[in-house]
Amino acid sequence: MATIQSETDCYDIIEVLGKGTFGEVAKGWRRSTGEMVAIKILKNDAYRNRIIKNELKLLRCMRGLDPDEAHVIRFLEFFHDALKFYLVFELLEQNLFEFQKENNFAPLPARHIRTVTLQVLRALARLKELAIIHADLKPENIMLVDQTRCPFRVKVIDFGSASIFSEVRYVKEPYIQSRFYRAPEILLGLPFCEKVDVWSLGCVMAELHLGWPLYPGNNEYDQVRYICETQGLPKPHLLHNARKTHNFFKRNPHPDATNPWQLKSSADYLAETKVIDFGSASIFSEVRYVKEPYIQSRFYRAPEILLGLPFCEKVDVWSLGCVMAELHLGWPLYPGNNEYDQVRYICETQGLPKPHLLHNARKTHNFFKRNPHPDATNPWQLKSSADYLAETKVRPLERRKYMLKSLDQIETVNGGVAASRLTFPDREALAEHADLKSMVELIKRMLTWESHERISPSAALRHPFVSMQQLRSTHETTRYYQLSLRSCRLSLQARKPPVGSKSDSNFSNLIRLSQASPEDDGPCRGSGWEEGERAGASAEPPAILQRDGDGPSIKDMTMDAGRAGSELFDPSSCPGEWLNEPDWTLEGVRGARAQGLPPRHSHPHKPPRATSFLQHVGGHH
């Protein structure tokens, strides 16, 4: 067990929790306090030095925040030695992606999605007060604090990609936001603000409901194409001003068309993607084996690269063959989610590699195992998907599970009302379905092409889905509403409420969100493209977020949540079976599995590769 020491403390490293592009995260024991902590460890070099300086600057800006009330991770200290940098944080349980994976990517009920969304919106609202853009919001960067004791209480982590709003308006770095959660203004090369985080949160909400990323593009063209399929084309003035318009769009040949631009077809995109990038090229005499972590884009990667064999210029011939097939098919020939998928797809069309290749390849055991039948023609056989998953914990996946034509179709995924009726009967089904519709409306307000039309965090906090205004007005007596209320209350309790405390039990009074002024982007306004048709961000933060003046602060709101906790949900007034409902705590899911029961909202059917959305919802082509 290694030990590291700062000027003020000493830490014993217990285990490595995970590794990433920039370093690793370890679990450690802090000797001065006896608490377990998370230690982010990065190599001490010039590139990571710049990343660390940026993250430290942002963490220092956030020192005035209460991490529990602002739902951001608690930063403890920073130190370094000659070889490595160390950032010490509080230890949290697991991120949302790990939670989804542990639960077989089963869709999350809307009431739990609201609980998560409310907390992340509060985090974004506090970051906006400090003019901070997170710029990498995704399930991996939203952590569950303690799922057993406080289900779905979350905190936002990882400020390595964050920036101060006044310091950045255009993308100057090669990377901002993970691709699946990348906002249109980043994709198109437009000025951006903190609303890129709202876009990312909308994508996360949809993913929690779908059990699958909403826009899982293999490249930026795919991202733009997927968004166009659900939101339509960007307005002409956006494309006129964007720096990267010609990467994805071309002029409409019809002069009388409503929009002078049209999206390039996949064939256009491939045909115009000329041989221009020689960043991965090499002199043949200088390289025979793969020495770098990356060579050739995965869809077009040659077998010798995949298997770890000597290679020559013919790897480019393989890639060209894949491109030719793609131009004819209108779809990549081998669109693997990982290298195992690539090998599996190739084996399905070309058969297994010959034995001598597998005998000499360095990576054979990544994909193949010995054939148990000694008289078999080939002594090797491809590992099954189950074998690969068991060995690597990486699930072979298709890129898109649902071919959505509009964001409204999110509502019909997984059975819509029918799925609700399986969860809550009769009027409970109506309450859950109404909640689902409200959630989809919020996602649509988050996922707009134009950032100024996108709902702001403070306005999203007043949206009926988050404030539960609509549920309270029409479904207040339902079990579904009470459970939703309870879930939100628990997530907002940063500390135990005082004994005998009194407060209004109305949820809108608890978080003070539903009384939007006419100027604010209140929930009742339209959702058109034009400013005025749809709700835009308010120019000033609402009263609840004011730092000066009479309006209550975020701290006031959280304290109200604690004071109101005992009256918001009274267990003694509920039937016993309500309190015993199997929930999405880790213990609950594990207990259900131990009894042979499927977890709530589990998928009995996994669709095949490249199946259309209409097939999943019972429609017809």
Tab-separated table of C-alpha atoms in Angstrom, residues 69-276:
chain	number	residue	atom	x	y	z
A	69	GLU	CA	-25.999	22.942	-1.233
A	70	ALA	CA	-24.523	23.656	-4.670
A	71	HIS	CA	-24.288	19.947	-5.543
A	72	VAL	CA	-20.624	20.110	-6.580
A	73	ILE	CA	-17.823	17.882	-5.337
A	74	ARG	CA	-15.922	19.008	-2.229
A	75	PHE	CA	-12.270	19.885	-2.965
A	76	LEU	CA	-9.856	19.255	-0.091
A	77	GLU	CA	-6.301	20.065	-1.210
A	78	PHE	CA	-3.672	20.063	-3.957
A	79	PHE	CA	-0.007	19.088	-3.806
A	80	HIS	CA	2.677	17.638	-6.075
A	81	ASP	CA	6.068	16.012	-6.181
A	82	ALA	CA	8.656	15.769	-8.943
A	83	LEU	CA	6.673	13.164	-10.874
A	84	LYS	CA	2.973	13.700	-10.209
A	85	PHE	CA	0.192	16.141	-9.320
A	86	TYR	CA	-2.392	15.219	-6.667
A	87	LEU	CA	-5.875	16.690	-6.208
A	88	VAL	CA	-7.812	15.418	-3.193
A	89	PHE	CA	-11.627	15.353	-3.154
A	90	GLU	CA	-14.365	13.845	-1.033
A	91	LEU	CA	-15.113	10.221	-1.940
A	92	LEU	CA	-18.463	9.695	-3.672
A	93	GLU	CA	-20.147	6.398	-4.514
A	94	GLN	CA	-20.377	5.986	-8.296
A	95	ASN	CA	-21.224	7.965	-11.419
A	96	LEU	CA	-24.483	7.710	-13.333
A	97	PHE	CA	-22.928	5.734	-16.180
A	98	GLU	CA	-21.632	3.113	-13.737
A	99	PHE	CA	-25.061	3.025	-12.101
A	100	GLN	CA	-26.750	2.509	-15.478
A	101	LYS	CA	-24.267	-0.211	-16.397
A	102	GLU	CA	-24.793	-1.996	-13.085
A	103	ASN	CA	-28.526	-1.981	-13.772
A	104	ASN	CA	-28.222	-3.262	-17.360
A	105	PHE	CA	-28.956	0.217	-18.773
A	106	ALA	CA	-32.601	-0.099	-17.768
A	107	PRO	CA	-34.560	3.161	-18.280
A	108	LEU	CA	-34.903	5.298	-15.177
A	109	PRO	CA	-38.431	6.371	-14.076
A	110	ALA	CA	-39.260	10.030	-14.684
A	111	ARG	CA	-39.578	10.809	-10.981
A	112	HIS	CA	-35.952	9.789	-10.395
A	113	ILE	CA	-34.801	11.696	-13.476
A	114	ARG	CA	-36.443	14.813	-12.023
A	115	THR	CA	-34.554	14.306	-8.751
A	116	VAL	CA	-31.235	14.203	-10.592
A	117	THR	CA	-32.162	17.069	-12.934
A	118	LEU	CA	-33.197	19.378	-10.105
A	119	GLN	CA	-29.842	19.003	-8.377
A	120	VAL	CA	-27.741	19.437	-11.519
A	121	LEU	CA	-29.747	22.538	-12.453
A	122	ARG	CA	-29.001	23.992	-9.044
A	123	ALA	CA	-25.323	23.278	-9.598
A	124	LEU	CA	-25.428	24.989	-13.005
A	125	ALA	CA	-27.276	27.967	-11.542
A	126	ARG	CA	-24.568	28.446	-8.923
A	127	LEU	CA	-21.827	28.024	-11.526
A	128	LYS	CA	-23.518	30.658	-13.677
A	129	GLU	CA	-23.369	33.094	-10.747
A	130	LEU	CA	-19.601	32.594	-10.835
A	131	ALA	CA	-19.550	32.854	-14.668
A	132	ILE	CA	-18.283	29.259	-14.916
A	133	ILE	CA	-19.046	26.926	-17.835
A	134	HIS	CA	-18.544	23.262	-16.914
A	135	ALA	CA	-18.184	22.208	-20.585
A	136	ASP	CA	-18.102	18.438	-20.001
A	137	LEU	CA	-21.402	17.473	-18.412
A	138	LYS	CA	-22.181	13.783	-19.002
A	139	PRO	CA	-23.297	10.753	-16.944
A	140	GLU	CA	-19.672	10.006	-16.013
A	141	ASN	CA	-19.357	13.457	-14.400
A	142	ILE	CA	-22.523	13.271	-12.301
A	143	MET	CA	-21.852	11.268	-9.139
A	144	LEU	CA	-24.255	9.539	-6.785
A	145	VAL	CA	-23.319	10.534	-3.226
A	146	ASP	CA	-24.735	7.611	-1.239
A	147	GLN	CA	-27.442	5.647	-3.042
A	148	THR	CA	-28.341	3.518	-0.017
A	149	ARG	CA	-28.865	6.301	2.525
A	150	CYS	CA	-29.997	9.058	0.154
A	151	PRO	CA	-31.191	7.709	-3.220
A	152	PHE	CA	-30.314	9.867	-6.228
A	153	ARG	CA	-28.561	12.620	-4.344
A	154	VAL	CA	-25.898	13.722	-6.836
A	155	LYS	CA	-22.957	16.076	-7.253
A	156	VAL	CA	-21.223	17.426	-10.354
A	157	ILE	CA	-17.524	16.576	-10.683
A	158	ASP	CA	-14.527	17.141	-13.003
A	159	PHE	CA	-13.830	20.801	-13.722
A	160	GLY	CA	-10.785	20.070	-15.869
A	161	SER	CA	-12.555	21.304	-19.020
A	162	ALA	CA	-14.391	24.175	-17.314
A	163	SER	CA	-13.750	27.815	-18.119
A	164	ILE	CA	-14.654	31.340	-17.070
A	165	PHE	CA	-17.289	32.756	-19.420
A	166	SER	CA	-15.426	36.034	-19.969
A	167	GLU	CA	-12.308	34.165	-21.093
A	168	VAL	CA	-13.805	32.068	-23.900
A	169	ARG	CA	-16.495	32.658	-26.515
A	170	TYR	CA	-15.304	30.521	-29.419
A	171	VAL	CA	-13.776	27.090	-29.288
A	172	LYS	CA	-10.012	27.599	-29.292
A	173	GLU	CA	-9.045	24.115	-28.123
A	174	PRO	CA	-9.332	20.919	-30.176
A	175	TYR	CA	-11.774	19.509	-27.618
A	176	ILE	CA	-14.718	20.855	-25.669
A	177	GLN	CA	-17.596	18.693	-24.418
A	178	SER	CA	-17.752	14.940	-24.999
A	179	ARG	CA	-19.138	14.289	-28.465
A	180	PHE	CA	-22.459	12.672	-27.487
A	181	TYR	CA	-23.266	15.724	-25.336
A	182	ARG	CA	-21.761	18.434	-27.563
A	183	ALA	CA	-23.968	21.492	-28.131
A	184	PRO	CA	-24.794	22.766	-31.659
A	185	GLU	CA	-22.863	25.997	-31.178
A	186	ILE	CA	-19.709	23.978	-30.490
A	187	LEU	CA	-20.345	21.699	-33.473
A	188	LEU	CA	-20.974	24.637	-35.817
A	189	GLY	CA	-18.300	27.001	-34.495
A	190	LEU	CA	-20.526	29.720	-33.052
A	191	PRO	CA	-20.079	31.877	-29.948
A	192	PHE	CA	-21.171	29.967	-26.867
A	193	CYS	CA	-22.050	30.536	-23.238
A	194	GLU	CA	-23.061	28.517	-20.188
A	195	LYS	CA	-26.048	27.088	-22.067
A	196	VAL	CA	-23.808	24.455	-23.614
A	197	ASP	CA	-24.177	22.793	-20.200
A	198	VAL	CA	-27.966	22.941	-20.482
A	199	TRP	CA	-27.765	21.096	-23.806
A	200	SER	CA	-25.591	18.428	-22.209
A	201	LEU	CA	-28.017	18.039	-19.314
A	202	GLY	CA	-30.908	17.601	-21.746
A	203	CYS	CA	-28.976	14.808	-23.453
A	204	VAL	CA	-28.300	13.185	-20.080
A	205	MET	CA	-31.995	13.348	-19.134
A	206	ALA	CA	-32.985	11.675	-22.384
A	207	GLU	CA	-30.290	9.022	-21.910
A	208	LEU	CA	-31.495	8.189	-18.402
A	209	HIS	CA	-34.989	7.661	-19.802
A	210	LEU	CA	-33.915	5.760	-22.925
A	211	GLY	CA	-31.171	3.689	-21.356
A	212	TRP	CA	-29.057	4.755	-24.341
A	213	PRO	CA	-27.371	7.968	-25.559
A	214	LEU	CA	-29.730	10.219	-27.514
A	215	TYR	CA	-27.120	11.292	-30.097
A	216	PRO	CA	-24.295	8.690	-30.133
A	217	GLY	CA	-22.479	10.014	-33.191
A	218	ASN	CA	-19.275	8.409	-34.418
A	219	ASN	CA	-18.086	11.840	-35.601
A	220	GLU	CA	-19.300	15.434	-35.666
A	221	TYR	CA	-21.155	14.941	-38.947
A	222	ASP	CA	-23.165	12.147	-37.325
A	223	GLN	CA	-23.918	14.432	-34.370
A	224	VAL	CA	-25.256	17.163	-36.659
A	225	ARG	CA	-27.209	14.640	-38.745
A	226	TYR	CA	-28.858	13.061	-35.706
A	227	ILE	CA	-29.840	16.466	-34.321
A	228	CYS	CA	-31.277	17.541	-37.683
A	229	GLU	CA	-33.436	14.408	-37.731
A	230	THR	CA	-35.106	15.385	-34.449
A	231	GLN	CA	-34.966	19.207	-34.478
A	232	GLY	CA	-34.829	20.042	-38.170
A	233	LEU	CA	-32.220	22.237	-39.837
A	234	PRO	CA	-30.695	25.230	-38.045
A	235	LYS	CA	-32.079	28.584	-39.116
A	236	PRO	CA	-30.315	30.294	-42.054
A	237	HIS	CA	-28.762	33.085	-39.986
A	238	LEU	CA	-27.035	30.517	-37.763
A	239	LEU	CA	-25.532	28.718	-40.730
A	240	HIS	CA	-24.568	32.029	-42.333
A	241	ASN	CA	-22.546	33.043	-39.271
A	242	ALA	CA	-21.100	29.683	-38.225
A	243	ARG	CA	-17.439	28.967	-38.999
A	244	LYS	CA	-17.958	25.247	-39.675
A	245	THR	CA	-21.161	25.354	-41.741
A	246	HIS	CA	-19.507	23.986	-44.875
A	247	ASN	CA	-18.329	20.919	-42.962
A	248	PHE	CA	-21.913	19.681	-42.720
A	249	PHE	CA	-24.165	21.729	-45.021
A	250	LYS	CA	-24.302	22.817	-48.659
A	251	ARG	CA	-26.293	25.431	-50.533
A	252	ASN	CA	-29.808	24.400	-51.503
A	253	PRO	CA	-30.006	24.184	-55.337
A	254	HIS	CA	-33.632	25.385	-55.246
A	255	PRO	CA	-33.582	29.201	-54.990
A	256	ASP	CA	-37.188	29.334	-53.791
A	257	ALA	CA	-36.547	26.980	-50.863
A	258	THR	CA	-37.428	28.197	-47.373
A	259	ASN	CA	-33.918	27.451	-46.142
A	260	PRO	CA	-31.006	28.240	-48.489
A	261	TRP	CA	-29.014	25.432	-46.842
A	262	GLN	CA	-29.407	21.665	-46.799
A	263	LEU	CA	-27.592	18.954	-44.893
A	264	LYS	CA	-24.965	17.090	-46.878
A	265	SER	CA	-25.777	13.454	-47.500
A	266	SER	CA	-23.524	10.741	-46.099
A	267	ALA	CA	-22.204	10.201	-49.624
A	268	ASP	CA	-21.453	13.938	-49.966
A	269	TYR	CA	-19.635	13.940	-46.665
A	270	LEU	CA	-17.499	10.936	-47.574
A	271	ALA	CA	-16.786	12.179	-51.095
A	272	GLU	CA	-15.657	15.575	-49.798
A	273	THR	CA	-13.571	14.105	-47.002
A	274	LYS	CA	-10.422	14.111	-49.069
A	275	VAL	CA	-7.063	12.671	-48.137
A	276	ILE	CA	-5.817	15.733	-46.296
